[in-house]
Amino acid sequence: MMAANLRPSPATSSYDPHRQTVDAVMEPGCEEIWLSMEPLAKRGGGFTVDDVSQAANCTGGAAEIYLARLQRHGHAQQVGLKEGTGEKIYDLTWRPWPVVFDEIGRPSDDHARRTCLWRTVKMTGSFTAGQLAVIASTEEVPVTKKCAQRFIDRLEEAGYLMALAVPGRRSGDREWRLRPEMNTGPLPPRFCDLRLVYDVNRRAFTQGLAVVREVKL
């Protein structure tokens, strides 16, 4: 779960006093913590929970839980104790790709599907939902056309995709392409929903924290 702050929109030529802007801040997830751990592992000598917490800008509790899950699945191990403090020192045993877990500590099927879909979107010139599902699917990570369509819908809403006009193609089989400027890197986007309270009497969203939740495909 993440938090977001609500504030009035800055004045513009079309300023609306009832219009508000949301500043959303994502708490580091598994991918961000992993990417922060990699340089710590590469420098040699291992790292502590506090090292990970500072590098990833996450809480010590989040770093500790993630390390415990990595250990449980054989991706990290304790290699010693820090002299003077007795803090546990860890090192990674697996480095090729971030390891992502779901909310109860299992390897995330949703992240695996998003990774396959994102990789396919990046490497494919153009695609329909059906084509994307077929190309993205693997034996370990099957992807349905419905799932591929949800992925396309989310990316299209966020401005990642452009629709292509294909003569003779049915409207239900629209063809898409990734916008070059949105080819932002190897990790798939995380999809989130923002929960707000709107006060009809004031014609404004309630000031304060809004709740941001990551959602699955």
mmCIF file of C-alpha atoms in Angstrom:
data_model
loop_
_atom_site.group_PDB
_atom_site.id
_atom_site.type_symbol
_atom_site.label_atom_id
_atom_site.label_comp_id
_atom_site.label_asym_id
_atom_site.label_seq_id
_atom_site.Cartn_x
_atom_site.Cartn_y
_atom_site.Cartn_z
ATOM 1 C CA MET A 1 0.000 0.000 0.000
ATOM 2 C CA MET A 2 1.233 3.492 -0.852
ATOM 3 C CA ALA A 3 0.181 7.039 0.023
ATOM 4 C CA ALA A 4 -0.587 10.120 -2.018
ATOM 5 C CA ASN A 5 -1.070 13.767 -1.079
ATOM 6 C CA LEU A 6 -3.906 15.885 -2.460
ATOM 7 C CA ARG A 7 -3.362 19.571 -3.166
ATOM 8 C CA PRO A 8 -5.108 22.269 -5.218
ATOM 9 C CA SER A 9 -3.946 22.509 -8.830
ATOM 10 C CA PRO A 10 -1.708 25.499 -9.616
ATOM 11 C CA ALA A 11 -3.414 28.475 -11.215
ATOM 12 C CA THR A 12 -3.440 28.396 -15.014
ATOM 13 C CA SER A 13 -5.337 30.204 -17.740
ATOM 14 C CA SER A 14 -8.085 27.593 -17.306
ATOM 15 C CA TYR A 15 -7.852 27.497 -13.515
ATOM 16 C CA ASP A 16 -10.678 25.689 -11.758
ATOM 17 C CA PRO A 17 -10.791 26.193 -7.960
ATOM 18 C CA HIS A 18 -12.373 22.763 -7.596
ATOM 19 C CA ARG A 19 -9.625 21.022 -9.528
ATOM 20 C CA GLN A 20 -6.978 19.220 -7.499
ATOM 21 C CA THR A 21 -3.652 17.552 -8.204
ATOM 22 C CA VAL A 22 -2.473 14.306 -6.640
ATOM 23 C CA ASP A 23 1.161 13.826 -5.649
ATOM 24 C CA ALA A 24 1.626 10.051 -5.391
ATOM 25 C CA VAL A 25 4.724 8.491 -3.854
ATOM 26 C CA MET A 26 5.336 4.770 -4.316
ATOM 27 C CA GLU A 27 6.926 2.810 -1.522
ATOM 28 C CA PRO A 28 9.841 0.731 -2.875
ATOM 29 C CA GLY A 29 8.701 -2.693 -4.039
ATOM 30 C CA CYS A 30 10.632 -5.910 -4.526
ATOM 31 C CA GLU A 31 12.173 -4.704 -7.790
ATOM 32 C CA GLU A 32 13.496 -1.472 -6.277
ATOM 33 C CA ILE A 33 14.877 -3.218 -3.190
ATOM 34 C CA TRP A 34 16.561 -5.846 -5.376
ATOM 35 C CA LEU A 35 18.127 -3.239 -7.650
ATOM 36 C CA SER A 36 19.448 -1.423 -4.569
ATOM 37 C CA MET A 37 20.923 -4.671 -3.233
ATOM 38 C CA GLU A 38 22.829 -5.553 -6.402
ATOM 39 C CA PRO A 39 25.522 -2.846 -6.015
ATOM 40 C CA LEU A 40 25.898 -3.808 -2.348
ATOM 41 C CA ALA A 41 26.505 -7.413 -3.365
ATOM 42 C CA LYS A 42 28.921 -6.493 -6.160
ATOM 43 C CA ARG A 43 31.176 -4.431 -3.892
ATOM 44 C CA GLY A 44 31.972 -7.573 -1.876
ATOM 45 C CA GLY A 45 31.848 -8.192 1.848
ATOM 46 C CA GLY A 46 28.096 -8.631 2.018
ATOM 47 C CA PHE A 47 25.491 -6.228 3.402
ATOM 48 C CA THR A 48 23.168 -5.796 6.374
ATOM 49 C CA VAL A 49 19.456 -5.083 6.626
ATOM 50 C CA ASP A 50 20.330 -1.475 7.469
ATOM 51 C CA ASP A 51 22.494 -1.219 4.325
ATOM 52 C CA VAL A 52 19.560 -2.380 2.195
ATOM 53 C CA SER A 53 17.111 -0.077 3.976
ATOM 54 C CA GLN A 54 19.290 2.973 3.333
ATOM 55 C CA ALA A 55 20.100 2.049 -0.279
ATOM 56 C CA ALA A 56 16.477 1.338 -1.208
ATOM 57 C CA ASN A 57 14.989 4.121 0.933
ATOM 58 C CA CYS A 58 12.625 1.615 2.519
ATOM 59 C CA THR A 59 11.881 0.686 6.113
ATOM 60 C CA GLY A 60 14.098 -1.771 7.951
ATOM 61 C CA GLY A 61 11.093 -4.041 8.318
ATOM 62 C CA ALA A 62 10.483 -4.141 4.553
ATOM 63 C CA ALA A 63 14.165 -4.908 3.897
ATOM 64 C CA GLU A 64 14.201 -7.642 6.557
ATOM 65 C CA ILE A 65 11.054 -9.321 5.210
ATOM 66 C CA TYR A 66 12.387 -9.269 1.648
ATOM 67 C CA LEU A 67 15.746 -10.735 2.703
ATOM 68 C CA ALA A 68 14.008 -13.462 4.705
ATOM 69 C CA ARG A 69 11.959 -14.428 1.644
ATOM 70 C CA LEU A 70 15.050 -14.440 -0.564
ATOM 71 C CA GLN A 71 16.740 -16.770 1.930
ATOM 72 C CA ARG A 72 13.725 -19.057 2.062
ATOM 73 C CA HIS A 73 13.806 -19.461 -1.720
ATOM 74 C CA GLY A 74 17.589 -19.834 -1.963
ATOM 75 C CA HIS A 75 18.374 -16.442 -3.507
ATOM 76 C CA ALA A 76 20.321 -15.029 -0.539
ATOM 77 C CA GLN A 77 22.250 -16.376 2.409
ATOM 78 C CA GLN A 78 23.731 -15.189 5.678
ATOM 79 C CA VAL A 79 27.516 -15.038 5.412
ATOM 80 C CA GLY A 80 28.538 -13.641 8.775
ATOM 81 C CA LEU A 81 28.006 -11.135 11.570
ATOM 82 C CA LYS A 82 29.076 -7.509 11.643
ATOM 83 C CA GLU A 83 31.854 -6.919 14.117
ATOM 84 C CA GLY A 84 30.827 -4.758 17.052
ATOM 85 C CA THR A 85 27.078 -4.794 16.414
ATOM 86 C CA GLY A 86 26.361 -8.452 15.689
ATOM 87 C CA GLU A 87 24.156 -7.515 12.737
ATOM 88 C CA LYS A 88 23.647 -10.320 10.251
ATOM 89 C CA ILE A 89 25.574 -9.970 6.986
ATOM 90 C CA TYR A 90 23.974 -11.311 3.817
ATOM 91 C CA ASP A 91 24.957 -11.936 0.218
ATOM 92 C CA LEU A 92 23.014 -12.807 -2.929
ATOM 93 C CA THR A 93 23.247 -16.248 -4.493
ATOM 94 C CA TRP A 94 21.154 -15.224 -7.534
ATOM 95 C CA ARG A 95 21.742 -12.037 -9.525
ATOM 96 C CA PRO A 96 20.445 -12.217 -13.128
ATOM 97 C CA TRP A 97 16.971 -10.751 -12.485
ATOM 98 C CA PRO A 98 14.938 -9.206 -9.630
ATOM 99 C CA VAL A 99 13.025 -11.719 -7.523
ATOM 100 C CA VAL A 100 9.482 -10.519 -6.792
ATOM 101 C CA PHE A 101 7.126 -12.017 -4.214
ATOM 102 C CA ASP A 102 3.391 -11.664 -3.710
ATOM 103 C CA GLU A 103 1.791 -10.418 -0.497
ATOM 104 C CA ILE A 104 2.185 -13.776 1.269
ATOM 105 C CA GLY A 105 5.761 -14.427 0.206
ATOM 106 C CA ARG A 106 5.369 -16.655 -2.852
ATOM 107 C CA PRO A 107 7.075 -15.906 -6.194
ATOM 108 C CA SER A 108 4.684 -13.504 -7.935
ATOM 109 C CA ASP A 109 2.772 -14.993 -10.874
ATOM 110 C CA ASP A 110 1.488 -11.517 -11.703
ATOM 111 C CA HIS A 111 5.020 -10.101 -11.993
ATOM 112 C CA ALA A 112 6.047 -13.066 -14.166
ATOM 113 C CA ARG A 113 3.122 -12.404 -16.542
ATOM 114 C CA ARG A 114 3.808 -8.656 -16.666
ATOM 115 C CA THR A 115 7.478 -9.359 -17.369
ATOM 116 C CA CYS A 116 6.648 -11.672 -20.289
ATOM 117 C CA LEU A 117 4.105 -9.208 -21.671
ATOM 118 C CA TRP A 118 6.371 -6.175 -21.310
ATOM 119 C CA ARG A 119 9.309 -7.965 -22.936
ATOM 120 C CA THR A 120 7.075 -8.937 -25.862
ATOM 121 C CA VAL A 121 5.651 -5.428 -26.242
ATOM 122 C CA LYS A 122 9.200 -4.049 -26.382
ATOM 123 C CA MET A 123 10.528 -6.525 -28.936
ATOM 124 C CA THR A 124 7.446 -6.734 -31.191
ATOM 125 C CA GLY A 125 6.911 -4.079 -33.826
ATOM 126 C CA SER A 126 3.129 -4.207 -33.572
ATOM 127 C CA PHE A 127 0.600 -6.565 -32.029
ATOM 128 C CA THR A 128 -3.023 -7.345 -31.274
ATOM 129 C CA ALA A 129 -4.165 -8.727 -27.935
ATOM 130 C CA GLY A 130 -4.325 -12.229 -29.400
ATOM 131 C CA GLN A 131 -0.837 -12.018 -30.902
ATOM 132 C CA LEU A 132 0.576 -10.593 -27.683
ATOM 133 C CA ALA A 133 -0.894 -13.447 -25.643
ATOM 134 C CA VAL A 134 0.557 -16.119 -27.940
ATOM 135 C CA ILE A 135 4.043 -14.600 -28.189
ATOM 136 C CA ALA A 136 4.298 -13.719 -24.491
ATOM 137 C CA SER A 137 3.198 -17.142 -23.230
ATOM 138 C CA THR A 138 5.708 -19.682 -21.996
ATOM 139 C CA GLU A 139 5.221 -23.164 -20.607
ATOM 140 C CA GLU A 140 5.816 -21.839 -17.089
ATOM 141 C CA VAL A 141 3.893 -18.568 -17.562
ATOM 142 C CA PRO A 142 0.825 -18.944 -19.800
ATOM 143 C CA VAL A 143 -0.878 -15.682 -20.825
ATOM 144 C CA THR A 144 -4.506 -15.539 -21.938
ATOM 145 C CA LYS A 145 -5.882 -13.118 -24.514
ATOM 146 C CA LYS A 146 -8.025 -11.565 -21.767
ATOM 147 C CA CYS A 147 -4.947 -10.945 -19.643
ATOM 148 C CA ALA A 148 -3.066 -9.482 -22.611
ATOM 149 C CA GLN A 149 -6.005 -7.156 -23.330
ATOM 150 C CA ARG A 150 -5.999 -5.890 -19.728
ATOM 151 C CA PHE A 151 -2.258 -5.222 -20.037
ATOM 152 C CA ILE A 152 -2.828 -3.316 -23.296
ATOM 153 C CA ASP A 153 -5.687 -1.315 -21.751
ATOM 154 C CA ARG A 154 -3.537 -0.263 -18.791
ATOM 155 C CA LEU A 155 -0.613 0.743 -20.985
ATOM 156 C CA GLU A 156 -2.880 2.605 -23.410
ATOM 157 C CA GLU A 157 -4.508 4.564 -20.555
ATOM 158 C CA ALA A 158 -1.050 5.591 -19.330
ATOM 159 C CA GLY A 159 0.117 6.741 -22.762
ATOM 160 C CA TYR A 160 2.550 3.901 -23.497
ATOM 161 C CA LEU A 161 0.891 2.704 -26.704
ATOM 162 C CA MET A 162 -0.263 4.092 -30.032
ATOM 163 C CA ALA A 163 -3.109 2.506 -31.987
ATOM 164 C CA LEU A 164 -2.388 1.604 -35.605
ATOM 165 C CA ALA A 165 -4.898 1.943 -38.408
ATOM 166 C CA VAL A 166 -4.965 -1.369 -40.274
ATOM 167 C CA PRO A 167 -7.306 -1.526 -43.308
ATOM 168 C CA GLY A 168 -9.814 -4.365 -43.105
ATOM 169 C CA ARG A 169 -9.085 -5.258 -39.482
ATOM 170 C CA ARG A 170 -12.070 -5.639 -37.167
ATOM 171 C CA SER A 171 -12.410 -3.051 -34.389
ATOM 172 C CA GLY A 172 -12.188 -5.804 -31.768
ATOM 173 C CA ASP A 173 -8.691 -6.724 -32.997
ATOM 174 C CA ARG A 174 -6.986 -3.352 -32.770
ATOM 175 C CA GLU A 175 -3.272 -3.295 -33.448
ATOM 176 C CA TRP A 176 -0.873 -1.477 -31.156
ATOM 177 C CA ARG A 177 2.727 -0.338 -30.952
ATOM 178 C CA LEU A 178 4.874 0.869 -28.058
ATOM 179 C CA ARG A 179 5.698 4.570 -28.264
ATOM 180 C CA PRO A 180 9.506 4.873 -28.614
ATOM 181 C CA GLU A 181 9.772 7.342 -25.745
ATOM 182 C CA MET A 182 7.942 4.913 -23.441
ATOM 183 C CA ASN A 183 10.489 2.126 -23.910
ATOM 184 C CA THR A 184 11.778 2.996 -20.448
ATOM 185 C CA GLY A 185 13.710 -0.127 -19.498
ATOM 186 C CA PRO A 186 13.589 -3.875 -18.869
ATOM 187 C CA LEU A 187 11.280 -3.970 -15.835
ATOM 188 C CA PRO A 188 7.507 -4.035 -16.411
ATOM 189 C CA PRO A 189 5.290 -1.204 -15.137
ATOM 190 C CA ARG A 190 3.394 -1.745 -11.892
ATOM 191 C CA PHE A 191 -0.321 -0.957 -12.131
ATOM 192 C CA CYS A 192 -2.021 0.907 -9.305
ATOM 193 C CA ASP A 193 -5.456 2.220 -8.390
ATOM 194 C CA LEU A 194 -5.972 5.379 -6.368
ATOM 195 C CA ARG A 195 -8.779 5.421 -3.785
ATOM 196 C CA LEU A 196 -10.138 8.878 -2.948
ATOM 197 C CA VAL A 197 -13.047 10.425 -1.051
ATOM 198 C CA TYR A 198 -15.009 13.068 -2.965
ATOM 199 C CA ASP A 199 -17.101 15.538 -0.958
ATOM 200 C CA VAL A 200 -20.045 16.444 -3.187
ATOM 201 C CA ASN A 201 -21.007 19.391 -0.935
ATOM 202 C CA ARG A 202 -17.600 21.014 -1.356
ATOM 203 C CA ARG A 203 -17.158 19.797 -4.924
ATOM 204 C CA ALA A 204 -13.669 18.669 -4.013
ATOM 205 C CA PHE A 205 -11.710 15.628 -2.953
ATOM 206 C CA THR A 206 -11.039 15.434 0.775
ATOM 207 C CA GLN A 207 -7.612 16.819 1.609
ATOM 208 C CA GLY A 208 -5.055 14.471 3.117
ATOM 209 C CA LEU A 209 -3.721 11.075 2.236
ATOM 210 C CA ALA A 210 -5.236 8.999 -0.512
ATOM 211 C CA VAL A 211 -4.686 5.253 -0.661
ATOM 212 C CA VAL A 212 -2.749 3.818 -3.593
ATOM 213 C CA ARG A 213 -2.967 0.063 -4.104
ATOM 214 C CA GLU A 214 -1.041 -2.052 -6.568
ATOM 215 C CA VAL A 215 -3.433 -4.188 -8.595
ATOM 216 C CA LYS A 216 -2.921 -7.427 -10.475
ATOM 217 C CA LEU A 217 -3.757 -8.105 -14.111
#
